[in-house]
Amino acid sequence: MATAGPLTPAWGVLEALAATRKNFDLGAAFAIDEGRDTRYTREAAGLILDVSRQCIDDGVHRALLQLPDAVGMREAIEAMWRGDPINSTECRPAWHILLRRPTVAADRAPKEFAVVLAERERMLAFAEEVRGRGQFDTVINIGIGGSDLGSAMAVQALRSFSSARTAVHFISNVDGCALHDLLQVANPQRTLFIVCSKTFTSQETLANASTAREWIRARLGVTAIPDHFAATSVNAAAMDNFGIDPARRFAMWDWVGGRYSVWSAVGLALAIAIGRAAFDDFLTGAHTMDAHFLAAPWDENLPVLLALVGIWNINFLKIPTLAVLPYSDRLARFPAFVQQLEMESNGKSVMHDGTPVHWETAPVIWGEPGNNAQHSFFQLLHQGSLRAALDVILLKRSPIDNDHAQRLATANGLAQIETFALGERTDDPHRALPGARPQSVIVLDQLTPAALGALIVLYEHKVYAQSVIWGINAFDQFGVELGKKICHRTLAALESVESGSLDPRGQDSVGPAAGGSGDLRSVRGLIEKVKST
Ligand code: F6P
């Protein structure tokens, strides 16, 4: 394993530079340097990345570009491509790049690619069948986290490419409300459920899937169930037990992380929405960004540059949050998608060998579509005491051919970009804006399947590049496992208390020996307050 960035001499150089750039003046930087905009703009896979509004100068830029070689980035990227076990704690590859490798690139591909292609073919054939047959007007994807967010975000983003005949919905929350509301209006004869779960063990997904199965059984009879369900999982036996017809079961693999899986049959709902040709374009856009990440020099490499300016903001300017602000309603779920991608991947505090990191890792990611956010939290971004970094996403063309509306959105985006950069100098402290809010601006020509594929992969590889610099594993998520386990105990405790068989303050059947993690000592009092009876 290569050295983490903070342990290299390159890091020390950056620290020294940061110490003298505490009050970086972006207004002055633009005033003295007319070429700043173009010098800090790069283009690849149909995307423009402009980092000229980051608080960097040429000295910082040069020093940041030393980091990738210092940490062995090239080797780390090649290791991902080779399928090395870069998910070190789980001893497996993180091989999502295989999922978007084009069919024509089957030569010299690893043997796993044949299986990927076969499954892609089955999945797309099924998606086309659903679209062509016209039996279903409602498709409901039941999944959570990586089995929900990617497809849900992409279906909304690519609505202009979707079939009007089929409405595609996404159900994730365990409280059952969203599914309940949807089932009030859905027609069982014309509804297809997709149960999407890498493990097929997520409580939320299984609870919602059982409700859906019961809904079909009660209305159409038990024999109708196989016709109304499809599923994607690593866990074939669990799909079988649930009653999924083998012809409608789709595989995924251990070596794909949930948050990197929209390219597999986890994207079935998306494929049904946009159809085979558009899904192929989505994969092509993603693959184009993969090829760019693999080959481009660091100073041209969009994912690496986005990673480096992030490192500068987080580790050197000590800015702990990143707001993702797309100026398109079509990308309304993109911030939530990036939130899982970055925070679940790089929200870590130990290196590969388990030793603690002594530097910041993933920031808090949040965001909303631009104009709505302007009228809610932009005040804090402009004048709050906490400084946030910003990714602003602009579209050149309207997804709905409404050029005027898009121009309004873009003009708003530009106005905010200018204000974030330059601020406002005035003697009135209430009206003064400090400016110098660091921003990356990403421009898409059009929100096509290919452009969306490239945009997602830009962030996927940014996350990997940052994990390599921080020396952490981006591909496990043990932090979320404990809560899942304890939930079995809290559920049992709630049920016991509600049935009157247990005093919530009693030790006996609520938890293990006091002192063990999950003995519920911190929530015993709360159980009494939230019990329903
Ligand atoms: O709780 C986190 C997580 O494990 C994510 O990593 C994953 O995407 C999500 O749960 C859903 O898991 P599954 O696809 O196995 O249902």
XYZ file of C-alpha atoms and ligand atoms in Angstrom:
549
model
C 0.000 0.000 0.000
C 1.439 3.420 -0.945
C 2.000 6.218 1.552
C -0.918 8.442 2.550
C -0.627 12.034 1.326
C -0.310 13.603 4.784
C 2.797 11.491 5.419
C 4.598 12.758 2.313
C 6.838 15.839 1.930
C 4.323 17.201 -0.638
C 1.854 17.673 2.239
C 4.315 19.826 4.166
C 4.752 22.077 1.151
C 0.987 22.536 0.958
C 0.778 23.301 4.677
C 3.352 26.043 4.280
C 1.445 27.480 1.332
C -1.855 27.347 3.224
C -0.370 29.298 6.130
C 0.263 32.279 3.860
C -3.060 32.089 2.036
C -5.549 32.359 4.851
C -7.249 35.442 3.393
C -7.154 34.522 -0.259
C -8.803 37.298 -2.290
C -10.570 35.801 -5.295
C -11.580 39.272 -6.552
C -7.947 40.346 -6.680
C -6.951 37.023 -8.270
C -9.370 37.647 -11.134
C -8.428 41.346 -11.402
C -4.720 40.706 -11.920
C -5.061 37.633 -14.090
C -7.380 37.773 -17.087
C -6.501 34.260 -18.147
C -7.395 32.719 -14.772
C -10.716 31.400 -15.989
C -9.296 29.469 -18.940
C -6.091 28.428 -17.168
C -8.089 26.592 -14.532
C -10.697 25.065 -16.835
C -10.517 21.518 -18.223
C -12.866 19.514 -20.394
C -13.442 15.771 -20.814
C -16.218 13.300 -21.636
C -18.485 16.217 -22.584
C -18.098 17.950 -19.188
C -16.384 21.233 -18.379
C -14.746 21.593 -14.969
C -13.792 25.135 -13.977
C -11.868 25.427 -10.705
C -10.808 29.052 -11.196
C -13.017 30.095 -8.277
C -11.163 27.842 -5.872
C -8.883 29.705 -3.482
C -5.765 28.517 -5.271
C -2.965 30.182 -7.188
C -0.298 28.711 -9.414
C 1.921 27.810 -6.460
C -0.887 25.862 -4.781
C -1.935 24.309 -8.069
C 1.608 23.073 -8.734
C 1.975 21.745 -5.210
C -1.384 19.943 -5.321
C -0.319 18.262 -8.543
C 2.619 16.669 -6.693
C 0.273 14.717 -4.442
C -0.957 12.030 -6.867
C 2.547 10.782 -7.645
C 3.582 11.098 -4.015
C 0.827 8.636 -3.021
C 1.171 6.264 -5.995
C -2.097 7.302 -7.621
C -1.257 5.784 -11.018
C -0.633 2.391 -9.452
C -3.808 2.722 -7.361
C -5.875 3.403 -10.477
C -4.296 0.491 -12.302
C -5.015 -1.724 -9.295
C -8.695 -0.798 -9.570
C -8.643 -1.636 -13.276
C -6.889 -4.964 -12.724
C -9.476 -5.986 -10.148
C -6.984 -6.117 -7.270
C -8.597 -6.380 -3.827
C -8.496 -2.610 -3.224
C -11.406 -3.046 -0.814
C -8.755 -4.179 1.627
C -10.918 -4.901 4.670
C -13.270 -7.152 2.720
C -10.488 -8.535 0.508
C -12.222 -7.914 -2.779
C -12.028 -5.691 -5.817
C -14.116 -2.579 -6.300
C -14.654 -3.317 -9.929
C -17.557 -1.111 -10.984
C -15.587 -0.018 -14.054
C -16.282 -3.478 -15.528
C -20.011 -2.753 -15.437
C -19.761 -0.023 -18.031
C -17.093 -1.568 -20.195
C -18.525 -1.638 -23.721
C -19.510 -4.904 -25.371
C -16.921 -4.322 -28.085
C -14.192 -4.270 -25.457
C -14.693 -7.978 -24.648
C -11.233 -8.827 -26.007
C -8.601 -9.107 -23.316
C -11.270 -8.511 -20.684
C -11.113 -10.422 -17.404
C -13.289 -13.528 -17.293
C -15.841 -11.775 -15.033
C -16.715 -9.493 -17.940
C -18.454 -12.322 -19.833
C -20.816 -12.757 -16.896
C -21.368 -8.993 -16.656
C -22.221 -8.816 -20.354
C -24.593 -11.764 -20.178
C -26.431 -10.257 -17.223
C -26.511 -6.817 -18.873
C -28.073 -8.450 -21.925
C -30.711 -10.272 -19.833
C -31.531 -7.136 -17.886
C -31.866 -4.931 -20.967
C -33.929 -7.574 -22.775
C -36.287 -7.719 -19.804
C -36.478 -3.911 -19.656
C -37.386 -3.824 -23.341
C -39.983 -6.540 -22.834
C -41.612 -4.556 -20.029
C -41.601 -1.411 -22.167
C -42.837 -3.211 -25.280
C -45.509 -5.439 -23.814
C -47.437 -2.569 -22.276
C -48.692 -4.792 -19.452
C -47.382 -2.478 -16.719
C -48.066 1.210 -16.368
C -46.447 1.378 -12.921
C -43.001 0.118 -11.956
C -42.036 0.325 -8.293
C -38.400 -0.144 -7.305
C -38.106 -1.244 -3.680
C -34.579 -0.719 -2.367
C -32.548 1.584 -0.145
C -29.172 3.333 -0.188
C -27.204 2.225 -3.210
C -30.118 0.057 -4.326
C -32.286 3.151 -4.603
C -30.444 6.455 -4.886
C -28.603 5.961 -8.184
C -31.616 4.810 -10.159
C -33.988 7.240 -8.441
C -31.669 10.156 -9.175
C -31.090 9.059 -12.781
C -34.765 8.420 -13.568
C -35.559 11.980 -12.531
C -32.512 13.399 -14.317
C -33.413 11.609 -17.561
C -37.160 12.172 -17.488
C -36.950 13.765 -20.940
C -35.723 10.406 -22.264
C -38.337 8.318 -20.464
C -41.265 6.415 -21.810
C -44.499 8.223 -20.997
C -46.288 4.864 -20.805
C -44.670 3.657 -17.608
C -44.388 5.600 -14.373
C -41.337 4.519 -12.368
C -41.437 5.031 -8.595
C -38.918 4.427 -5.824
C -39.770 3.210 -2.362
C -37.136 3.069 0.337
C -38.277 4.151 3.787
C -39.215 1.466 6.288
C -42.095 3.473 7.780
C -44.238 2.257 4.888
C -45.867 5.627 4.204
C -44.624 6.100 0.655
C -45.622 2.575 -0.365
C -48.980 2.910 1.347
C -49.734 6.127 -0.536
C -48.659 4.666 -3.854
C -50.709 1.501 -3.426
C -53.814 3.635 -2.925
C -53.656 4.642 -6.577
C -51.795 1.789 -8.300
C -53.623 -0.879 -10.270
C -52.308 -4.320 -9.191
C -52.879 -5.797 -12.664
C -50.614 -3.161 -14.130
C -47.939 -2.917 -11.441
C -44.466 -4.464 -11.526
C -42.317 -4.450 -8.382
C -38.533 -4.647 -8.550
C -36.936 -5.740 -5.298
C -33.429 -4.386 -5.385
C -30.999 -5.353 -2.652
C -27.405 -6.450 -2.963
C -27.673 -8.552 0.184
C -31.429 -9.168 0.167
C -31.265 -8.660 3.928
C -31.996 -4.929 4.328
C -34.874 -4.692 6.765
C -36.436 -1.710 4.987
C -36.466 -3.435 1.615
C -37.737 -6.753 2.927
C -40.526 -5.063 4.905
C -41.707 -3.056 1.896
C -41.339 -6.032 -0.443
C -43.481 -8.179 1.877
C -46.169 -5.498 1.931
C -46.094 -5.387 -1.863
C -46.278 -9.178 -2.174
C -49.214 -9.305 0.200
C -50.937 -6.543 -1.788
C -50.615 -8.578 -4.994
C -51.652 -11.823 -3.263
C -54.740 -10.256 -1.730
C -55.893 -8.748 -5.012
C -54.724 -11.168 -7.717
C -54.000 -14.412 -5.850
C -50.773 -16.150 -4.949
C -50.162 -17.465 -8.452
C -49.925 -13.914 -9.806
C -46.915 -13.054 -7.615
C -44.137 -14.219 -10.002
C -45.632 -12.127 -12.818
C -45.501 -8.950 -10.768
C -42.024 -9.172 -9.277
C -38.455 -8.967 -10.504
C -35.349 -8.679 -8.339
C -31.636 -7.909 -8.360
C -29.271 -9.293 -5.728
C -26.094 -11.217 -5.034
C -28.261 -13.515 -2.943
C -29.972 -15.912 -5.385
C -31.300 -18.150 -2.608
C -33.079 -15.255 -0.898
C -34.648 -14.147 -4.190
C -35.782 -17.716 -4.657
C -37.284 -17.897 -1.169
C -39.149 -14.693 -1.786
C -40.776 -16.261 -4.857
C -38.993 -14.412 -7.656
C -39.268 -16.208 -10.985
C -35.726 -17.313 -12.060
C -36.238 -15.559 -15.403
C -36.724 -12.275 -13.561
C -33.851 -12.619 -11.136
C -30.786 -10.578 -11.952
C -27.352 -11.000 -10.497
C -24.885 -8.567 -9.101
C -21.561 -9.338 -7.537
C -19.679 -8.973 -4.291
C -17.085 -6.837 -6.009
C -19.613 -4.041 -6.687
C -20.367 -1.664 -3.837
C -24.044 -0.701 -3.568
C -23.309 2.987 -4.136
C -21.376 2.103 -7.316
C -23.980 -0.275 -8.725
C -26.434 1.713 -10.843
C -24.620 0.400 -13.945
C -25.636 -3.189 -13.167
C -29.127 -4.703 -12.954
C -29.561 -2.415 -9.933
C -30.342 0.047 -12.744
C -33.236 -2.081 -14.032
C -35.850 0.544 -13.105
C -33.794 3.139 -14.960
C -33.462 0.845 -17.989
C -37.239 0.379 -18.017
C -37.710 4.142 -17.827
C -35.279 5.162 -20.580
C -34.935 1.999 -22.695
C -32.007 0.047 -23.983
C -30.448 2.590 -26.337
C -30.424 5.356 -23.748
C -29.096 2.978 -21.062
C -26.278 2.031 -23.447
C -25.507 5.749 -23.874
C -25.480 6.107 -20.089
C -22.850 3.338 -19.888
C -20.893 4.869 -22.760
C -20.698 8.258 -21.034
C -19.539 6.522 -17.872
C -16.930 4.490 -19.756
C -15.636 7.620 -21.493
C -14.967 9.182 -18.087
C -13.354 5.912 -16.928
C -10.978 5.962 -19.893
C -10.167 9.610 -19.176
C -9.449 8.905 -15.486
C -7.196 5.991 -16.421
C -5.132 7.831 -19.019
C -5.195 11.608 -18.525
C -2.254 13.398 -16.915
C -3.077 14.750 -13.485
C -3.431 18.341 -14.608
C -5.986 17.334 -17.245
C -7.697 14.670 -15.186
C -11.123 15.894 -14.071
C -11.722 13.427 -11.205
C -8.189 13.990 -9.886
C -8.488 17.790 -10.105
C -11.854 17.729 -8.347
C -10.283 15.508 -5.683
C -7.290 17.815 -5.255
C -9.287 21.016 -4.825
C -11.432 19.119 -2.327
C -8.294 18.105 -0.401
C -7.113 21.738 -0.425
C -10.440 22.908 1.002
C -10.874 20.153 3.580
C -7.338 19.544 4.833
C -5.667 22.905 4.340
C -8.394 25.573 4.409
C -10.229 23.450 7.032
C -13.616 23.784 5.323
C -15.612 20.792 6.550
C -18.638 20.859 4.233
C -19.361 20.736 0.515
C -22.702 21.897 -0.886
C -23.683 20.399 -4.243
C -25.882 22.865 -6.109
C -27.302 21.809 -9.480
C -29.104 24.542 -11.403
C -31.659 22.101 -12.756
C -34.620 20.516 -11.069
C -33.866 17.388 -13.043
C -30.786 16.961 -10.828
C -32.719 17.461 -7.611
C -31.621 14.073 -6.227
C -28.006 14.443 -7.336
C -26.864 15.981 -4.018
C -28.400 13.038 -2.118
C -26.677 10.601 -4.464
C -23.285 12.291 -4.006
C -23.953 12.416 -0.271
C -24.064 8.627 -0.043
C -21.240 8.190 -2.533
C -18.803 10.427 -0.672
C -19.891 10.111 2.939
C -20.371 6.341 2.964
C -17.155 5.818 1.007
C -14.764 8.190 2.716
C -16.399 8.786 6.086
C -13.542 6.860 7.719
C -11.007 7.523 10.463
C -8.522 4.689 10.063
C -6.090 3.784 7.326
C -5.989 0.441 5.512
C -3.895 -1.095 8.271
C -6.263 0.128 10.987
C -4.064 2.904 12.344
C -5.905 6.158 13.012
C -5.738 9.018 10.544
C -4.657 12.351 11.979
C -6.189 14.391 9.197
C -9.677 15.252 7.976
C -11.352 12.864 5.536
C -14.758 13.172 3.786
C -16.587 16.454 4.326
C -20.288 16.726 5.085
C -22.047 16.716 1.716
C -25.395 18.374 1.282
C -27.299 20.390 -1.295
C -30.423 21.231 -3.218
C -31.248 22.561 -6.674
C -29.841 26.058 -7.002
C -32.786 28.376 -7.125
C -34.699 26.729 -4.292
C -31.571 26.728 -2.172
C -31.062 30.447 -2.863
C -34.269 31.073 -0.972
C -33.435 28.789 1.922
C -29.813 28.262 2.992
C -27.757 30.536 0.712
C -27.882 33.245 3.376
C -25.597 31.096 5.526
C -23.331 30.372 2.589
C -22.899 34.094 1.927
C -22.682 35.502 5.443
C -22.624 32.637 7.938
C -19.686 32.080 10.261
C -19.080 28.584 8.838
C -17.506 28.543 5.408
C -18.673 25.897 2.902
C -17.129 24.781 -0.368
C -19.497 24.577 -3.326
C -19.943 22.500 -6.463
C -22.218 24.391 -8.848
C -23.622 22.428 -11.794
C -24.925 24.323 -14.821
C -26.638 23.113 -18.007
C -26.165 24.847 -21.340
C -29.427 23.560 -22.744
C -32.855 23.076 -21.276
C -33.958 19.449 -20.779
C -37.475 20.541 -21.793
C -36.566 22.814 -24.721
C -37.545 25.879 -22.729
C -34.545 28.073 -23.453
C -35.941 31.063 -21.631
C -36.518 29.142 -18.407
C -33.051 27.589 -18.603
C -31.542 31.042 -19.223
C -33.241 32.269 -16.051
C -31.842 29.348 -14.081
C -28.350 29.813 -15.531
C -28.409 33.574 -14.933
C -29.262 32.877 -11.303
C -26.430 30.381 -11.079
C -23.966 32.857 -12.581
C -25.145 35.613 -10.231
C -24.570 33.394 -7.221
C -21.185 32.208 -8.508
C -20.100 35.848 -8.883
C -21.397 36.731 -5.428
C -19.812 33.699 -3.765
C -16.501 34.580 -5.405
C -16.319 38.332 -4.948
C -18.720 39.086 -2.109
C -19.565 42.709 -1.358
C -17.359 45.307 0.303
C -19.261 47.983 2.195
C -18.926 49.815 5.472
C -22.251 48.408 6.628
C -21.321 45.144 8.358
C -24.846 43.782 7.906
C -24.613 44.141 4.165
C -21.006 43.095 3.662
C -20.357 39.688 2.072
C -16.850 38.283 2.499
C -16.793 36.307 -0.782
C -13.954 33.830 -1.446
C -16.349 30.901 -1.090
C -14.415 28.173 -2.957
C -16.314 26.784 -5.907
C -15.946 24.207 -8.642
C -18.262 24.859 -11.556
C -19.294 21.910 -13.719
C -21.006 22.581 -17.032
C -22.962 19.993 -19.010
C -23.911 20.739 -22.569
C -27.158 18.849 -22.130
C -28.507 16.469 -19.522
C -28.272 13.392 -21.760
C -27.782 9.796 -20.565
C -24.125 9.997 -21.641
C -23.526 13.281 -19.825
C -25.167 11.959 -16.665
C -23.065 8.791 -16.850
C -19.914 10.908 -17.130
C -21.005 13.195 -14.286
C -21.606 10.297 -11.895
C -18.258 8.736 -12.746
C -16.516 12.089 -12.267
C -17.641 11.916 -8.625
C -17.023 8.166 -8.248
C -13.388 8.553 -9.245
C -12.978 11.788 -7.305
C -13.943 9.749 -4.237
C -11.419 7.038 -5.055
C -8.642 9.559 -5.728
C -9.320 11.236 -2.371
C -9.350 7.888 -0.561
C -5.939 7.090 -2.055
C -4.579 10.438 -0.849
C -6.056 9.961 2.620
C -4.856 6.351 2.773
C -8.316 4.974 3.607
C -10.547 2.253 2.177
C -13.445 3.827 0.232
C -15.285 0.575 -0.287
C -16.452 -0.747 3.063
C -19.109 0.743 5.385
C -18.823 -0.982 8.743
C -20.055 2.150 10.504
C -23.630 1.460 9.457
C -23.697 -2.189 10.497
C -23.919 -1.813 14.275
C -27.131 0.217 14.149
C -28.715 -2.486 11.972
C -27.858 -5.140 14.565
C -29.059 -3.077 17.496
C -32.320 -2.454 15.658
C -33.208 -6.126 16.181
C -32.925 -5.479 19.905
C -34.817 -2.161 19.909
C -37.602 -3.750 17.876
C -37.860 -6.676 20.295
C -37.798 -4.259 23.240
C -40.519 -2.046 21.753
C -42.716 -5.067 21.056
C -42.215 -6.438 24.573
C -42.917 -3.113 26.224
C -46.003 -2.494 24.102
C -47.371 -5.957 24.871
C -46.783 -5.306 28.564
C -44.398 -8.228 28.934
C -41.447 -6.065 29.889
C -40.678 -3.088 32.019
C -38.530 -0.895 29.737
C -36.216 -0.176 32.641
C -35.713 -3.845 33.371
C -32.401 -5.434 32.422
C -33.589 -8.975 31.805
C -34.681 -9.578 28.250
C -33.894 -6.149 26.781
C -30.215 -6.507 26.298
C -27.038 -8.448 26.894
C -24.952 -7.981 30.007
C -24.844 -4.317 30.977
C -21.798 -2.681 29.530
C -22.022 -4.503 26.209
C -22.623 -2.412 23.104
C -26.339 -2.475 22.389
C -27.494 -3.187 25.956
C -29.983 -0.357 25.329
C -29.074 1.497 28.507
C -29.103 4.810 26.643
C -32.586 4.340 25.129
C -34.484 2.487 27.856
C -36.152 5.689 29.040
C -36.881 6.710 25.483
C -38.608 3.401 24.716
C -41.182 4.329 27.355
C -41.720 7.706 25.674
C -42.122 6.448 22.093
C -44.028 3.183 22.639
C -47.320 3.273 20.792
C -49.520 1.751 23.493
O -26.680 0.640 5.158
C -25.818 0.886 4.131
C -25.951 -0.076 2.996
O -25.264 -1.239 3.288
C -25.459 0.565 1.717
O -24.110 0.464 1.551
C -26.275 -0.138 0.703
O -26.282 0.543 -0.514
C -27.619 -0.180 1.394
O -27.302 -0.431 2.740
C -28.583 -1.190 0.873
O -28.073 -2.481 0.953
P -28.710 -3.648 0.105
O -28.565 -3.303 -1.330
O -27.946 -4.870 0.484
O -30.167 -3.761 0.476
